Structure formats: structure tokens, C-alpha cells
PDB file of C-alpha atoms in Angstrom:
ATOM      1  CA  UNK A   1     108.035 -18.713  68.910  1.00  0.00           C
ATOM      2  CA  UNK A   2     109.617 -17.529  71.636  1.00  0.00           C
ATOM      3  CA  UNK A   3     107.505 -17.310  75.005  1.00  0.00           C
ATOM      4  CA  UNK A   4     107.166 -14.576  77.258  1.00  0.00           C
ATOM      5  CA  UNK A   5     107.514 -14.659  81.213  1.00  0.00           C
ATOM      6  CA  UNK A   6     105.801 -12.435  83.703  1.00  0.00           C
ATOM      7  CA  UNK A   7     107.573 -11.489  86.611  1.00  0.00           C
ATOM      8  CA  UNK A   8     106.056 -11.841  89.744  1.00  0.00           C
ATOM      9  CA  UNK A   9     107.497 -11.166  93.053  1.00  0.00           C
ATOM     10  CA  UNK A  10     107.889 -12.967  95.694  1.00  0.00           C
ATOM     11  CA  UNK A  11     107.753 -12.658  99.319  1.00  0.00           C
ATOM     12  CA  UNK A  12     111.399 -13.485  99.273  1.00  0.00           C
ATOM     13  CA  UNK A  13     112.099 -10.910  96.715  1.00  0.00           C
ATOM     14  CA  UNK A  14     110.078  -8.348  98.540  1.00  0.00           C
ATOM     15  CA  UNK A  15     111.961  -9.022 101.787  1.00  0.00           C
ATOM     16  CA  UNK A  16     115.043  -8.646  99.563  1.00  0.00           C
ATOM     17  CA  UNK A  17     114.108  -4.924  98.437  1.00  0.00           C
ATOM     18  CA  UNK A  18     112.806  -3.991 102.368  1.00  0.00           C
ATOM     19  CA  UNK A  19     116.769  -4.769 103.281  1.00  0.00           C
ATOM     20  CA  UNK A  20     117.944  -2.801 100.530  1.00  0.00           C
ATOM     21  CA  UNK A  21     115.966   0.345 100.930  1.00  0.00           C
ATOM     22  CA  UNK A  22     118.011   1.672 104.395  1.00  0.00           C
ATOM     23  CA  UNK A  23     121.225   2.075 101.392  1.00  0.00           C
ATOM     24  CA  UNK A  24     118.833   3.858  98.865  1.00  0.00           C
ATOM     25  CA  UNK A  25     117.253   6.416 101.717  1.00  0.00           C
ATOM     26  CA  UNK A  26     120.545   7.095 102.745  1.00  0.00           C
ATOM     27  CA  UNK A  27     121.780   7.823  99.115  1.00  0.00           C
ATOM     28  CA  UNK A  28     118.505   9.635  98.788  1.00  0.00           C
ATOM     29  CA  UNK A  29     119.638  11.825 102.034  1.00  0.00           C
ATOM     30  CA  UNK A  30     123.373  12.552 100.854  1.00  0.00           C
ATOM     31  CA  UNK A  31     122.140  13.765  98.170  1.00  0.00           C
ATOM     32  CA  UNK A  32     119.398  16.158  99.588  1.00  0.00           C
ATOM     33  CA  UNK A  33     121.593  17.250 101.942  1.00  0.00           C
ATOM     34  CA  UNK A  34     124.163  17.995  99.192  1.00  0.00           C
ATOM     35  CA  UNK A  35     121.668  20.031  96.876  1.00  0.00           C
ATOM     36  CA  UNK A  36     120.411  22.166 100.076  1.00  0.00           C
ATOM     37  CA  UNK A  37     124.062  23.134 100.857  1.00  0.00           C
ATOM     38  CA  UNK A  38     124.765  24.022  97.433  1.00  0.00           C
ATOM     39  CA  UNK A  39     121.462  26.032  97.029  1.00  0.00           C
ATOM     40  CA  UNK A  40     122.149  27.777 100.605  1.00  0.00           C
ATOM     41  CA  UNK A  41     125.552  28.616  99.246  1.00  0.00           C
ATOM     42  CA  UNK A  42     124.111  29.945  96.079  1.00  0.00           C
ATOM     43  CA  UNK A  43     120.821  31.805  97.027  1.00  0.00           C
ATOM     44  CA  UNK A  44     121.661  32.552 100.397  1.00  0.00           C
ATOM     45  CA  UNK A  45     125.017  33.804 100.592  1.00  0.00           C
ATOM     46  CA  UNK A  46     126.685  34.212  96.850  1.00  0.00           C
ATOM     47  CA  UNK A  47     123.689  36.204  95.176  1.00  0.00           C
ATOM     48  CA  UNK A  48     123.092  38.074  98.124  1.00  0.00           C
ATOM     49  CA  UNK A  49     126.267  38.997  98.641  1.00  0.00           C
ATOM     50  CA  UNK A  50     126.683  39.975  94.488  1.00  0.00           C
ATOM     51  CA  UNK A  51     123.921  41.829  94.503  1.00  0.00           C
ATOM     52  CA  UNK A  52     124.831  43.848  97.617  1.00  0.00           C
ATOM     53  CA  UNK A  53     128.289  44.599  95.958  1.00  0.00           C
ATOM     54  CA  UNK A  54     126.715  45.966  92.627  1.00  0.00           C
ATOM     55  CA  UNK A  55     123.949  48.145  95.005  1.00  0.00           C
ATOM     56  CA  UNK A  56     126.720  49.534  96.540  1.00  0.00           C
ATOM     57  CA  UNK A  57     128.919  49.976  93.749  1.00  0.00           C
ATOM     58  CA  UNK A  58     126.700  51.824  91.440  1.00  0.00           C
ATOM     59  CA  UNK A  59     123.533  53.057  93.878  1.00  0.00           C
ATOM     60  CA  UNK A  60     125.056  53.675  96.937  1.00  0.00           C
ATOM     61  CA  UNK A  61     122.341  56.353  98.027  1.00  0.00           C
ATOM     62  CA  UNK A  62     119.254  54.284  97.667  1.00  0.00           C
ATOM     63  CA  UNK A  63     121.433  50.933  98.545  1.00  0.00           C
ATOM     64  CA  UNK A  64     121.777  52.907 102.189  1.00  0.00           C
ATOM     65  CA  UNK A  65     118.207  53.848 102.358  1.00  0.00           C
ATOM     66  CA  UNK A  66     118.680  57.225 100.480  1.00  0.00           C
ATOM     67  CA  UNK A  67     119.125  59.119 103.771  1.00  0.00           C
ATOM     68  CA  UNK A  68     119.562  62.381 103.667  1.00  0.00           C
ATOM     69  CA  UNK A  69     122.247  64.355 106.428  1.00  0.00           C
ATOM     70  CA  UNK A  70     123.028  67.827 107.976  1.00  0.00           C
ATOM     71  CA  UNK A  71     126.111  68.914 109.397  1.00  0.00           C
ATOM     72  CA  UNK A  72     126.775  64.875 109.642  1.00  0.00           C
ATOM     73  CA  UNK A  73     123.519  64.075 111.005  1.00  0.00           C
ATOM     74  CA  UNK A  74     120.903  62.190 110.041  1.00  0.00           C
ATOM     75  CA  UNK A  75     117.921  63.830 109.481  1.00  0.00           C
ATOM     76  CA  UNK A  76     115.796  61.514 107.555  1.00  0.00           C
ATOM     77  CA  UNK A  77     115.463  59.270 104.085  1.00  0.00           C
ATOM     78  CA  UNK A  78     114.224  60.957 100.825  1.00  0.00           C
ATOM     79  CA  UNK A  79     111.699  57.642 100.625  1.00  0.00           C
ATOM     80  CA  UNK A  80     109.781  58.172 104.282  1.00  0.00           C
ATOM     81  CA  UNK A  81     107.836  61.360 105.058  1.00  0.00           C
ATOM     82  CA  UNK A  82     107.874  63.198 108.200  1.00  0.00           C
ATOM     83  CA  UNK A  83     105.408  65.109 110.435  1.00  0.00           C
ATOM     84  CA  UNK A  84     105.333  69.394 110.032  1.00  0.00           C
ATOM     85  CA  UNK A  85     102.578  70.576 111.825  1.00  0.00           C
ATOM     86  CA  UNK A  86     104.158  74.334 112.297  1.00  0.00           C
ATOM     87  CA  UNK A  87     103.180  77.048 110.191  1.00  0.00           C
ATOM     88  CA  UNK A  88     106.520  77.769 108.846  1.00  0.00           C
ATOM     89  CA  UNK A  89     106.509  74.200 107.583  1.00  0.00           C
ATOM     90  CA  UNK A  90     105.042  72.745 104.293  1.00  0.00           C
ATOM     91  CA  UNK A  91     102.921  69.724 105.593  1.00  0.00           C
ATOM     92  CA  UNK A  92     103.407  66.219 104.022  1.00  0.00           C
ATOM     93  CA  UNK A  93     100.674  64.290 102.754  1.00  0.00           C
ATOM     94  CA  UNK A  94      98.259  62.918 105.839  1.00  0.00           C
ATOM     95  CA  UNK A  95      99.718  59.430 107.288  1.00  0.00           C
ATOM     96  CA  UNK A  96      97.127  56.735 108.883  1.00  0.00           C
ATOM     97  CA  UNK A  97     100.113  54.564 110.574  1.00  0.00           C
ATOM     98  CA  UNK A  98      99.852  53.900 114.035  1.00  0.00           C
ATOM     99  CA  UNK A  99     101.941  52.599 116.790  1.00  0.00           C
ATOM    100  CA  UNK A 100     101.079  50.384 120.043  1.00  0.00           C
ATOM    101  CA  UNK A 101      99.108  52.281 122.950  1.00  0.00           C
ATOM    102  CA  UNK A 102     101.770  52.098 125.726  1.00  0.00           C
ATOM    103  CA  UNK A 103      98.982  52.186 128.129  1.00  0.00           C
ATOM    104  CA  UNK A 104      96.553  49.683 126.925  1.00  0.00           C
ATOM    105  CA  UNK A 105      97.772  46.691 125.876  1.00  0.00           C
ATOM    106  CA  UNK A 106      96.399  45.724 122.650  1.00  0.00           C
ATOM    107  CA  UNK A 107      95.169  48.793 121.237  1.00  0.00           C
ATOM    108  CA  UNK A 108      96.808  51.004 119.105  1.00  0.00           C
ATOM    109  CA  UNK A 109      97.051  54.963 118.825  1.00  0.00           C
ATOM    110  CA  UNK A 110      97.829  57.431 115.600  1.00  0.00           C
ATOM    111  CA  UNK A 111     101.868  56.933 114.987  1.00  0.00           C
ATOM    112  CA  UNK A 112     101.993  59.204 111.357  1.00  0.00           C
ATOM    113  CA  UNK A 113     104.834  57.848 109.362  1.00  0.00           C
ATOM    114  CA  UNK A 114     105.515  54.732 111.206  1.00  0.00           C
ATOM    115  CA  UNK A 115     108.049  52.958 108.927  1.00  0.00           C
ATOM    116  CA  UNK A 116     107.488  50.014 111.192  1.00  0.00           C
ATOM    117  CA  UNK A 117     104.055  49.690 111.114  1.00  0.00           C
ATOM    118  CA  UNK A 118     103.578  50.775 107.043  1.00  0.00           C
ATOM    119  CA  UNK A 119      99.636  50.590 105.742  1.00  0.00           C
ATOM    120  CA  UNK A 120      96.925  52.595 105.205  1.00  0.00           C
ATOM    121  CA  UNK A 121      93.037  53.065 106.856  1.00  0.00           C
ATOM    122  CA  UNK A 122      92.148  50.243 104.484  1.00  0.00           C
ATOM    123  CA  UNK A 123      88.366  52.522 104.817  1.00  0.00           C
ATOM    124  CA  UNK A 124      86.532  52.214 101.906  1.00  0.00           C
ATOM    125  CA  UNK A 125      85.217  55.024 100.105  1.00  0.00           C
ATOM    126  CA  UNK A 126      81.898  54.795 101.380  1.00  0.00           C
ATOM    127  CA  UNK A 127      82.931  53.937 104.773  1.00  0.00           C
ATOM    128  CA  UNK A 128      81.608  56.893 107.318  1.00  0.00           C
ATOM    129  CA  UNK A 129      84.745  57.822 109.796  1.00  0.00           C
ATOM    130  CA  UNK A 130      86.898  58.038 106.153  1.00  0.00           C
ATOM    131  CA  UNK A 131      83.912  60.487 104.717  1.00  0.00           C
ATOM    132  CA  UNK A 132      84.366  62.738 108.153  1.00  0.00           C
ATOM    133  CA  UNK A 133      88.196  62.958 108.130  1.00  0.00           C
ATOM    134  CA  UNK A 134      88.158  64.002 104.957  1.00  0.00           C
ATOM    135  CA  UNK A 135      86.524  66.475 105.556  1.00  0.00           C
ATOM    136  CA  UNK A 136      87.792  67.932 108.777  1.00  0.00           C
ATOM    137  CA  UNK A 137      90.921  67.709 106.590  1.00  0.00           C
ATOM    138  CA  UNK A 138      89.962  70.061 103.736  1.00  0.00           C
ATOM    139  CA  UNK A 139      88.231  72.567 106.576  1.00  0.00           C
ATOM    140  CA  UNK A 140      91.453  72.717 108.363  1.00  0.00           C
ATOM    141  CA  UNK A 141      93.773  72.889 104.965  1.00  0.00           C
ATOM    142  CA  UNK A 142      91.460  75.726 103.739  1.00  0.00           C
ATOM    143  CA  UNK A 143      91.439  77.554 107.308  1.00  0.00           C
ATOM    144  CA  UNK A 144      95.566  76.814 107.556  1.00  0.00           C
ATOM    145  CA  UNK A 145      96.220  78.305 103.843  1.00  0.00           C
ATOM    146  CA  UNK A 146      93.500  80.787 104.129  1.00  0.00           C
ATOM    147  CA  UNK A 147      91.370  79.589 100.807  1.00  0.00           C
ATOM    148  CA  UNK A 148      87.874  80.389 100.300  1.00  0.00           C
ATOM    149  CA  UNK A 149      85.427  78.297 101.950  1.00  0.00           C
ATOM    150  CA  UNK A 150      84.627  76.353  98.472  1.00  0.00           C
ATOM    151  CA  UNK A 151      87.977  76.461  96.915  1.00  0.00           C
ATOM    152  CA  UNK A 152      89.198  73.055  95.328  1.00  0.00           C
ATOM    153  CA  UNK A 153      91.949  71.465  97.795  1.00  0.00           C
ATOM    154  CA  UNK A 154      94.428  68.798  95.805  1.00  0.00           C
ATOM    155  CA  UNK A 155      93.311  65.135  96.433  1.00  0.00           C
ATOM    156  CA  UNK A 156      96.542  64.273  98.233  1.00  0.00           C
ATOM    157  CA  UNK A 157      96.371  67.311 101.045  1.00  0.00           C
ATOM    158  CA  UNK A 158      93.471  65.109 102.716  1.00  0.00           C
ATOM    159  CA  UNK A 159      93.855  61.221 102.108  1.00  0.00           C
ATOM    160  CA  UNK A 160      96.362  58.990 103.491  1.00  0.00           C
ATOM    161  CA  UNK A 161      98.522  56.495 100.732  1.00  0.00           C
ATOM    162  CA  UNK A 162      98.602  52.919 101.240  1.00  0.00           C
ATOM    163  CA  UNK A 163     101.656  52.978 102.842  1.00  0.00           C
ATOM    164  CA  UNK A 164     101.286  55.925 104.999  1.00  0.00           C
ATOM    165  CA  UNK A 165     104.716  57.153 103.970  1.00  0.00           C
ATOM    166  CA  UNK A 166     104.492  58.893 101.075  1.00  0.00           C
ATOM    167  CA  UNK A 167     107.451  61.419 101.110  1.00  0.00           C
ATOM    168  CA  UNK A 168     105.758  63.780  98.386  1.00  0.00           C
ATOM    169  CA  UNK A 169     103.005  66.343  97.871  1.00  0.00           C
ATOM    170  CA  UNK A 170     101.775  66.941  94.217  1.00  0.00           C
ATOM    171  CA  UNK A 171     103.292  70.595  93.103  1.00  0.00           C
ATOM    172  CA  UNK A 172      99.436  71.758  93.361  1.00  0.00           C
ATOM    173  CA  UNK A 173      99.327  71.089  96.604  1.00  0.00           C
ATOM    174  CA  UNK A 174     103.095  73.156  97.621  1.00  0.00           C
ATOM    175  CA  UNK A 175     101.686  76.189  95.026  1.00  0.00           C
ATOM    176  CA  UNK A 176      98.463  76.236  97.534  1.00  0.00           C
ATOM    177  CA  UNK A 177     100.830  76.405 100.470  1.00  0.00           C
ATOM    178  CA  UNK A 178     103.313  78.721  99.555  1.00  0.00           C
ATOM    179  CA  UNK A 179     101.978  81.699 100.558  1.00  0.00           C
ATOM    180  CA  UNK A 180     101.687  80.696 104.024  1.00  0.00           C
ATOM    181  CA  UNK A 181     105.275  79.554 104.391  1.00  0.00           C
ATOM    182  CA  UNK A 182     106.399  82.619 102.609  1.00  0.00           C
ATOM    183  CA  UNK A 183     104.867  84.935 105.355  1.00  0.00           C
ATOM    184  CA  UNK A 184     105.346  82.701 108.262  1.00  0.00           C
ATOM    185  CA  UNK A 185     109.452  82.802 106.975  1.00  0.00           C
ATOM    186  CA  UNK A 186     109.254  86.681 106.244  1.00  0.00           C
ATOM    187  CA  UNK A 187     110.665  85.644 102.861  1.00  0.00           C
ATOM    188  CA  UNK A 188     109.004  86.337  99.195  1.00  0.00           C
ATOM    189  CA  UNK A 189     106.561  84.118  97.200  1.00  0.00           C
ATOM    190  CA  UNK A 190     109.308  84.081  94.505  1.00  0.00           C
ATOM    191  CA  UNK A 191     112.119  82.868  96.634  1.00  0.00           C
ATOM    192  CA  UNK A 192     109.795  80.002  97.924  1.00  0.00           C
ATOM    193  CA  UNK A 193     108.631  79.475  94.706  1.00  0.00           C
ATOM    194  CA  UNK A 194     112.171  78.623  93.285  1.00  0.00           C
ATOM    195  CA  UNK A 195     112.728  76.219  96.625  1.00  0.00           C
ATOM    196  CA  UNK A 196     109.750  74.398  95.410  1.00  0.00           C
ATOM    197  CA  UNK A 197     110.926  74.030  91.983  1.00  0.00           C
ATOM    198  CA  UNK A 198     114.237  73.179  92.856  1.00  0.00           C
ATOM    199  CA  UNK A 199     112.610  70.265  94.593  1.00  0.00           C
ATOM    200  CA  UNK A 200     110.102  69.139  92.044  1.00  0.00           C
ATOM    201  CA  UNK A 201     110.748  65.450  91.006  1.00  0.00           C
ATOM    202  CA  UNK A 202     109.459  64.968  87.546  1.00  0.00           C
ATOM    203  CA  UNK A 203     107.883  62.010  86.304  1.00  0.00           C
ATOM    204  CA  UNK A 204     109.749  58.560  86.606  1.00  0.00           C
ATOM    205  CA  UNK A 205     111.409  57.872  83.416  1.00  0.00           C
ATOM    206  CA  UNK A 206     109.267  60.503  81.951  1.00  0.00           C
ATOM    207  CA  UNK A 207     106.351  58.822  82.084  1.00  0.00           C
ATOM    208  CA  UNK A 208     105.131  57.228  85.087  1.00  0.00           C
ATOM    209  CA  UNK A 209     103.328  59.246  87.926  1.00  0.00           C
ATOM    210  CA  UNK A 210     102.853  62.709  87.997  1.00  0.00           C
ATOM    211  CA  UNK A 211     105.382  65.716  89.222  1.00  0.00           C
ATOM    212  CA  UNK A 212     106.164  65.890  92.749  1.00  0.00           C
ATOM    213  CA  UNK A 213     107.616  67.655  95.830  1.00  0.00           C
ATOM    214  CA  UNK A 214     109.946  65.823  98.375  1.00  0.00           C
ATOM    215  CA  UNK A 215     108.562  67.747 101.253  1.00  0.00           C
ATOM    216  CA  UNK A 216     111.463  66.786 104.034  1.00  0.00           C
ATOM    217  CA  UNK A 217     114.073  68.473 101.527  1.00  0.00           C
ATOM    218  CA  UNK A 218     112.380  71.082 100.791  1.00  0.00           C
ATOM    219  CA  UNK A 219     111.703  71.958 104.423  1.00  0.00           C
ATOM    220  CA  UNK A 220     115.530  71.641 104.970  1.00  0.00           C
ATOM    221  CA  UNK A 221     116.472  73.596 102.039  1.00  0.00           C
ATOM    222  CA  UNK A 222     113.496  76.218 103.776  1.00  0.00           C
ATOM    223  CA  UNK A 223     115.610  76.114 106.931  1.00  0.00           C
ATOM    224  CA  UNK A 224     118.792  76.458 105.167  1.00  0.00           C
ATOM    225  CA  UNK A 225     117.576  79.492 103.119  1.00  0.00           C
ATOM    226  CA  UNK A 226     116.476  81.461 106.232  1.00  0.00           C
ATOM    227  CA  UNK A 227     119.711  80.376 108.257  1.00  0.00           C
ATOM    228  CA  UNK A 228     121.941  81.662 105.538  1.00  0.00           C
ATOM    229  CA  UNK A 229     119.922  84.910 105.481  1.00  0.00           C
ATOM    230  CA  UNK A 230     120.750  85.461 108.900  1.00  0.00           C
ATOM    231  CA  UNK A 231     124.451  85.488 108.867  1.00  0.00           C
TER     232      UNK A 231
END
């Protein structure tokens, strides 16, 4: 029969292994360092870079930010709303951004539409200041469009999205305004009406969402309407 042996180490073997190690942790180390540069190489500048070349190639618009230009300006992105208070003006949906207090350090004042500082009230439906904005929103929409004092006002005329940036009204909402802007423009319900369809994003790939008005174009196609009318 043939015997078995059990290894045991020795201090002599152990001291053996101790010198050794430096060479393995320095293998160990090459080799890290080799699989991080390849991974930085791979992640962090080929993939970027392919994917930026596609972007451009095939969605340059929203690669760019989908801004939108008059007379070689910039006037704005298709994917950030923008404050119209005047008359003339359909008004976005309300924005709770807000933007540092330059004169108090630490506190913060109302900033609607602040790209940089994107998020809503986070109030909770329940919570007080949200119940009385609310409704000194649909008092002042009904008093601005001149609706009865108990007639329905679209959901998205008086609360804020998460983001605060939502470009887009729901069509309700730019039907309940239209007769304002028509008057305030001296122009007919019918030619506003048309602007507004002409602007009316359907329903992401038919089925997501609901219909929708991009309210910076249509302002600017507003503007360019009147301006041509004019000449």
C-alpha cells in the first residue's frame, strides 16, 4: 500500500513564500494597471467617442440639445420651458426651480425653469403651502382666461412637474387659452387655433403620454405670424 504524506510547512518554507510575495504583488500590479488602461481606453474614450459620432450622425438636433434658433440666434431648446407671463403669451406649465438668494447666503429664491437646479416642490399632496398655491393658481388662470368662477382648469395649468422644466402644456390647456392670445394679438381664434395644431406633439410612438403643445415654439411661431402680418 502506498502511504500518504501530509504537508506541513515550515517556518523555513513560510519565510520562503514572505520573500517571494514582493514578485507576485508586483505581477499582481502590472496587471491591474494594464486592465485599468485598457478599460479607460475602452469605456472612457472609444465608446464615448462612438457613440458621440452615431448621435451626431443620425440625431444631430437632440445630440446638440434640440435648440431651437431665430435669425441665427439662439432662442431656446424644444426640451426646457421658458417663462411668459404677458398676455399676448401662452404660459408654460408652472416651474418650482429655484436659484441661490444673491443676498442671503444660503437661502434660495423662485428661479422658474432653472435647468441647473432641475426638481420639483417635492410637497406632498396633503402638504398645506402645495394646497394654497394651487389654488391661487386656478383663481389667477380663471381671472387671466376669463372662465367662470367654477369652470374646470386642466391639471397641468396649476402644478409644477418633477423636473420643473416641462416644455409642454396639454392641448386642453392651449384650447382654454386661446381666446386670450387671440385678442391680445388682434388675430382670429381660427388662425391661433391652426398655430396650436401645428404645434401639437402627438403621443410618443403612438402610445405613450398624451398630446401636447411645445409652448416656446408656438410662442415663436405667434410672434412670427403677427410680424409677417405687419409687412
Amino acid at each position: 500500500m502506498k502511504s500518504s504524506s501530509l504537508s506541513i510547512s515550515t517556518p523555513a518554507t513560510l519565510v520562503a513564500d514572505a520573500e517571494a510575495s514582493p514578485a507576485s504583488w508586483g505581477s499582481l500590479a502590472a496587471s491591474s494597471v494594464r486592465a485599468a488602461v485598457a478599460v479607460m481606453l475602452v469605456a472612457g474614450i472609444a465608446y464615448p467617442l462612438a457613440t458621440t459620432g452615431v448621435a451626431q450622425a443620425l440625431l444631430p438636433h437632440a445630440a446638440n440639445g434640440s435648440l431651437i434658433e431665430r435669425n441665427g440666434q439662439v432662442v431656446g431648446s424644444a426640451l426646457i420651458g421658458q417663462q411668459f407671463a404677458g398676455p399676448a403669451y401662452f404660459h408654460g406649465r408652472p416651474s418650482a426651480t429655484t436659484a441661490p438668494d444673491p443676498a442671503k447666503e444660503g437661502a434660495s429664491v423662485a428661479a422658474p425653469y432653472n435647468a441647473g437646479l432641475s426638481g420639483g416642490s417635492n410637497q406632498g399632496a396633503t402638504h398645506k403651502d402645495l394646497a394654497e398655491a394651487v389654488a391661487a393658481r386656478v383663481a389667477q388662470y380663471r381671472a387671466d382666461n376669463g372662465l367662470a368662477a367654477d369652470a374646470p382648469v386642466p391639471v397641468d395649468a396649476v402644478t409644477a412637474s418633477a423636473s420643473g422644466l416641462d416644455p409642454h402644456i396639454s392641448v386642453a390647456n392651449a384650447v382654454l387659452q386661446l381666446p386670450r392670445v387671440a385678442r391680445e394679438r388682434n388675430l382670429s381664434q381660427e388662425q391661433v387655433r391652426h398655430l396650436v395644431e401645428q404645434n401639437t406633439q402627438g403621443r410618443t410612438l403612438g402610445l405613450l403620454g398624451e398630446p401636447r403643445v411645445n409652448v416656446l415654439q408656438l410662442n415663436l411661431a405667434l410672434d412670427a405670424l403677427q410680424s409677417a402680418a405687419k409687412e
